[in-house]
């Protein structure tokens, strides 16, 4: 058996864990890489943003509580008040990938916008983007917020690190497998506390020009342990070949 994170492996019965290895699907770190010249235009006539701007990014396939969307939204008013030059780029659709659905006829985005009274022209909900535009968003990020309950690790977390983002993540499994607080990113101890989320984001944005080492370390973590061509695929092929050899010898 093969599982992408140690946490997922730990969810299986002990007798199965003995025949399982941790190998991630892998990230194309040659494609997902930093680009100091990256830019992203918000809409056809919106502002053209670059890494010189103060950009907070948040990405999820769908905007829902499993990925901490509720805490993110509840933290935004404080973040926007304390960082008046910050713009927020939110990537993700209004469906549900995991967990329960919102009340009929509503989306989680509508629910939490109403709850927080959020009405700011500095928050841009981008929906789903092309992969190229998505990478541009990551490359101009000053801080990338990744919140999740203990669950499957999103590719977007590793892609953000590979792109050189400063990831501010929840101190939950399996995020803690890849982010060491203060070394290759930052961890939020209580992701369900919006003030805790806001404080860590505001602190990170305030230090954004002094975090180049964190950015480099984040990318290096992915290059060394999660690169598809150099780390993950060779290990996957090795497992297949070992299995073939084992079966052949047993016949």
mmCIF file with all atom_site columns, N, CA, C and O in Angstrom, residues 63-65 74 94-96 98-112 114-115:
data_model
loop_
_atom_site.group_PDB
_atom_site.id
_atom_site.type_symbol
_atom_site.label_atom_id
_atom_site.label_alt_id
_atom_site.label_comp_id
_atom_site.label_asym_id
_atom_site.label_entity_id
_atom_site.label_seq_id
_atom_site.pdbx_PDB_ins_code
_atom_site.Cartn_x
_atom_site.Cartn_y
_atom_site.Cartn_z
_atom_site.occupancy
_atom_site.B_iso_or_equiv
_atom_site.pdbx_formal_charge
_atom_site.auth_seq_id
_atom_site.auth_comp_id
_atom_site.auth_asym_id
_atom_site.auth_atom_id
_atom_site.pdbx_PDB_model_num
ATOM 1  N N  . UNK A 1 63  ? -14.796 26.591 -1.412 1.00 0.00 ? 63  UNK A N  1
ATOM 2  C CA . UNK A 1 63  ? -14.691 27.417 -0.206 1.00 0.00 ? 63  UNK A CA 1
ATOM 3  C C  . UNK A 1 63  ? -15.619 26.847 0.851  1.00 0.00 ? 63  UNK A C  1
ATOM 4  O O  . UNK A 1 63  ? -16.815 27.113 0.854  1.00 0.00 ? 63  UNK A O  1
ATOM 5  N N  . UNK A 1 64  ? -15.058 26.077 1.793  1.00 0.00 ? 64  UNK A N  1
ATOM 6  C CA . UNK A 1 64  ? -15.873 25.321 2.745  1.00 0.00 ? 64  UNK A CA 1
ATOM 7  C C  . UNK A 1 64  ? -15.134 25.136 4.071  1.00 0.00 ? 64  UNK A C  1
ATOM 8  O O  . UNK A 1 64  ? -13.913 25.280 4.143  1.00 0.00 ? 64  UNK A O  1
ATOM 9  N N  . UNK A 1 65  ? -15.857 24.783 5.141  1.00 0.00 ? 65  UNK A N  1
ATOM 10 C CA . UNK A 1 65  ? -15.254 24.707 6.472  1.00 0.00 ? 65  UNK A CA 1
ATOM 11 C C  . UNK A 1 65  ? -14.119 23.692 6.607  1.00 0.00 ? 65  UNK A C  1
ATOM 12 O O  . UNK A 1 65  ? -13.196 23.922 7.395  1.00 0.00 ? 65  UNK A O  1
ATOM 13 N N  . UNK A 1 74  ? -13.856 34.933 9.056  1.00 0.00 ? 74  UNK A N  1
ATOM 14 C CA . UNK A 1 74  ? -14.038 35.635 10.328 1.00 0.00 ? 74  UNK A CA 1
ATOM 15 C C  . UNK A 1 74  ? -12.803 36.427 10.727 1.00 0.00 ? 74  UNK A C  1
ATOM 16 O O  . UNK A 1 74  ? -12.902 37.394 11.491 1.00 0.00 ? 74  UNK A O  1
ATOM 17 N N  . UNK A 1 94  ? -17.688 27.718 -5.304 1.00 0.00 ? 94  UNK A N  1
ATOM 18 C CA . UNK A 1 94  ? -18.679 27.779 -4.231 1.00 0.00 ? 94  UNK A CA 1
ATOM 19 C C  . UNK A 1 94  ? -19.362 26.437 -3.964 1.00 0.00 ? 94  UNK A C  1
ATOM 20 O O  . UNK A 1 94  ? -20.379 26.383 -3.279 1.00 0.00 ? 94  UNK A O  1
ATOM 21 N N  . UNK A 1 95  ? -18.811 25.353 -4.489 1.00 0.00 ? 95  UNK A N  1
ATOM 22 C CA . UNK A 1 95  ? -19.386 24.041 -4.230 1.00 0.00 ? 95  UNK A CA 1
ATOM 23 C C  . UNK A 1 95  ? -18.892 23.443 -2.922 1.00 0.00 ? 95  UNK A C  1
ATOM 24 O O  . UNK A 1 95  ? -18.360 24.148 -2.058 1.00 0.00 ? 95  UNK A O  1
ATOM 25 N N  . UNK A 1 96  ? -19.071 22.137 -2.778 1.00 0.00 ? 96  UNK A N  1
ATOM 26 C CA . UNK A 1 96  ? -18.622 21.418 -1.581 1.00 0.00 ? 96  UNK A CA 1
ATOM 27 C C  . UNK A 1 96  ? -17.879 20.166 -2.030 1.00 0.00 ? 96  UNK A C  1
ATOM 28 O O  . UNK A 1 96  ? -18.422 19.343 -2.765 1.00 0.00 ? 96  UNK A O  1
ATOM 29 N N  . UNK A 1 98  ? -15.947 18.380 0.489  1.00 0.00 ? 98  UNK A N  1
ATOM 30 C CA . UNK A 1 98  ? -15.897 17.541 1.678  1.00 0.00 ? 98  UNK A CA 1
ATOM 31 C C  . UNK A 1 98  ? -16.919 18.043 2.703  1.00 0.00 ? 98  UNK A C  1
ATOM 32 O O  . UNK A 1 98  ? -17.194 19.230 2.802  1.00 0.00 ? 98  UNK A O  1
ATOM 33 N N  . UNK A 1 99  ? -17.438 17.134 3.498  1.00 0.00 ? 99  UNK A N  1
ATOM 34 C CA . UNK A 1 99  ? -18.298 17.540 4.598  1.00 0.00 ? 99  UNK A CA 1
ATOM 35 C C  . UNK A 1 99  ? -19.715 17.856 4.158  1.00 0.00 ? 99  UNK A C  1
ATOM 36 O O  . UNK A 1 99  ? -20.142 17.584 3.039  1.00 0.00 ? 99  UNK A O  1
ATOM 37 N N  . UNK A 1 100 ? -20.454 18.466 5.068  1.00 0.00 ? 100 UNK A N  1
ATOM 38 C CA . UNK A 1 100 ? -21.873 18.739 4.839  1.00 0.00 ? 100 UNK A CA 1
ATOM 39 C C  . UNK A 1 100 ? -22.057 19.979 3.965  1.00 0.00 ? 100 UNK A C  1
ATOM 40 O O  . UNK A 1 100 ? -21.197 20.852 3.905  1.00 0.00 ? 100 UNK A O  1
ATOM 41 N N  . UNK A 1 101 ? -23.211 20.046 3.329  1.00 0.00 ? 101 UNK A N  1
ATOM 42 C CA . UNK A 1 101 ? -23.529 21.177 2.472  1.00 0.00 ? 101 UNK A CA 1
ATOM 43 C C  . UNK A 1 101 ? -24.203 22.289 3.284  1.00 0.00 ? 101 UNK A C  1
ATOM 44 O O  . UNK A 1 101 ? -24.814 22.030 4.312  1.00 0.00 ? 101 UNK A O  1
ATOM 45 N N  . UNK A 1 102 ? -24.092 23.517 2.816  1.00 0.00 ? 102 UNK A N  1
ATOM 46 C CA . UNK A 1 102 ? -24.792 24.614 3.502  1.00 0.00 ? 102 UNK A CA 1
ATOM 47 C C  . UNK A 1 102 ? -26.295 24.488 3.261  1.00 0.00 ? 102 UNK A C  1
ATOM 48 O O  . UNK A 1 102 ? -26.740 23.665 2.461  1.00 0.00 ? 102 UNK A O  1
ATOM 49 N N  . UNK A 1 103 ? -27.087 25.301 3.952  1.00 0.00 ? 103 UNK A N  1
ATOM 50 C CA . UNK A 1 103 ? -28.541 25.258 3.725  1.00 0.00 ? 103 UNK A CA 1
ATOM 51 C C  . UNK A 1 103 ? -28.885 25.426 2.253  1.00 0.00 ? 103 UNK A C  1
ATOM 52 O O  . UNK A 1 103 ? -28.183 26.125 1.516  1.00 0.00 ? 103 UNK A O  1
ATOM 53 N N  . UNK A 1 104 ? -29.953 24.782 1.829  1.00 0.00 ? 104 UNK A N  1
ATOM 54 C CA . UNK A 1 104 ? -30.354 24.787 0.424  1.00 0.00 ? 104 UNK A CA 1
ATOM 55 C C  . UNK A 1 104 ? -30.448 26.208 -0.131 1.00 0.00 ? 104 UNK A C  1
ATOM 56 O O  . UNK A 1 104 ? -31.015 27.104 0.494  1.00 0.00 ? 104 UNK A O  1
ATOM 57 N N  . UNK A 1 105 ? -29.838 26.382 -1.293 1.00 0.00 ? 105 UNK A N  1
ATOM 58 C CA . UNK A 1 105 ? -29.922 27.670 -1.963 1.00 0.00 ? 105 UNK A CA 1
ATOM 59 C C  . UNK A 1 105 ? -28.880 28.681 -1.516 1.00 0.00 ? 105 UNK A C  1
ATOM 60 O O  . UNK A 1 105 ? -28.884 29.821 -2.002 1.00 0.00 ? 105 UNK A O  1
ATOM 61 N N  . UNK A 1 106 ? -27.973 28.287 -0.617 1.00 0.00 ? 106 UNK A N  1
ATOM 62 C CA . UNK A 1 106 ? -26.942 29.209 -0.138 1.00 0.00 ? 106 UNK A CA 1
ATOM 63 C C  . UNK A 1 106 ? -25.566 28.589 -0.342 1.00 0.00 ? 106 UNK A C  1
ATOM 64 O O  . UNK A 1 106 ? -25.421 27.384 -0.535 1.00 0.00 ? 106 UNK A O  1
ATOM 65 N N  . UNK A 1 107 ? -24.552 29.417 -0.294 1.00 0.00 ? 107 UNK A N  1
ATOM 66 C CA . UNK A 1 107 ? -23.172 28.953 -0.332 1.00 0.00 ? 107 UNK A CA 1
ATOM 67 C C  . UNK A 1 107 ? -22.492 29.366 0.961  1.00 0.00 ? 107 UNK A C  1
ATOM 68 O O  . UNK A 1 107 ? -22.938 30.297 1.661  1.00 0.00 ? 107 UNK A O  1
ATOM 69 N N  . UNK A 1 108 ? -21.404 28.693 1.284  1.00 0.00 ? 108 UNK A N  1
ATOM 70 C CA . UNK A 1 108 ? -20.656 29.092 2.481  1.00 0.00 ? 108 UNK A CA 1
ATOM 71 C C  . UNK A 1 108 ? -20.120 30.514 2.337  1.00 0.00 ? 108 UNK A C  1
ATOM 72 O O  . UNK A 1 108 ? -20.050 31.258 3.320  1.00 0.00 ? 108 UNK A O  1
ATOM 73 N N  . UNK A 1 109 ? -19.779 30.897 1.127  1.00 0.00 ? 109 UNK A N  1
ATOM 74 C CA . UNK A 1 109 ? -19.295 32.269 0.938  1.00 0.00 ? 109 UNK A CA 1
ATOM 75 C C  . UNK A 1 109 ? -20.388 33.269 1.288  1.00 0.00 ? 109 UNK A C  1
ATOM 76 O O  . UNK A 1 109 ? -20.136 34.259 2.004  1.00 0.00 ? 109 UNK A O  1
ATOM 77 N N  . UNK A 1 110 ? -21.600 33.051 0.822  1.00 0.00 ? 110 UNK A N  1
ATOM 78 C CA . UNK A 1 110 ? -22.711 33.938 1.160  1.00 0.00 ? 110 UNK A CA 1
ATOM 79 C C  . UNK A 1 110 ? -22.959 33.968 2.663  1.00 0.00 ? 110 UNK A C  1
ATOM 80 O O  . UNK A 1 110 ? -23.171 35.039 3.254  1.00 0.00 ? 110 UNK A O  1
ATOM 81 N N  . UNK A 1 111 ? -22.916 32.797 3.287  1.00 0.00 ? 111 UNK A N  1
ATOM 82 C CA . UNK A 1 111 ? -23.179 32.712 4.720  1.00 0.00 ? 111 UNK A CA 1
ATOM 83 C C  . UNK A 1 111 ? -22.182 33.522 5.527  1.00 0.00 ? 111 UNK A C  1
ATOM 84 O O  . UNK A 1 111 ? -22.564 34.310 6.406  1.00 0.00 ? 111 UNK A O  1
ATOM 85 N N  . UNK A 1 112 ? -20.889 33.376 5.221  1.00 0.00 ? 112 UNK A N  1
ATOM 86 C CA . UNK A 1 112 ? -19.888 34.037 6.051  1.00 0.00 ? 112 UNK A CA 1
ATOM 87 C C  . UNK A 1 112 ? -19.686 35.498 5.666  1.00 0.00 ? 112 UNK A C  1
ATOM 88 O O  . UNK A 1 112 ? -19.248 36.300 6.495  1.00 0.00 ? 112 UNK A O  1
ATOM 89 N N  . UNK A 1 114 ? -22.271 37.363 4.968  1.00 0.00 ? 114 UNK A N  1
ATOM 90 C CA . UNK A 1 114 ? -23.372 37.952 5.728  1.00 0.00 ? 114 UNK A CA 1
ATOM 91 C C  . UNK A 1 114 ? -23.029 38.011 7.216  1.00 0.00 ? 114 UNK A C  1
ATOM 92 O O  . UNK A 1 114 ? -23.278 39.025 7.885  1.00 0.00 ? 114 UNK A O  1
ATOM 93 N N  . UNK A 1 115 ? -22.453 36.933 7.734  1.00 0.00 ? 115 UNK A N  1
ATOM 94 C CA . UNK A 1 115 ? -22.119 36.887 9.161  1.00 0.00 ? 115 UNK A CA 1
ATOM 95 C C  . UNK A 1 115 ? -21.118 37.970 9.534  1.00 0.00 ? 115 UNK A C  1
ATOM 96 O O  . UNK A 1 115 ? -21.257 38.633 10.576 1.00 0.00 ? 115 UNK A O  1
#
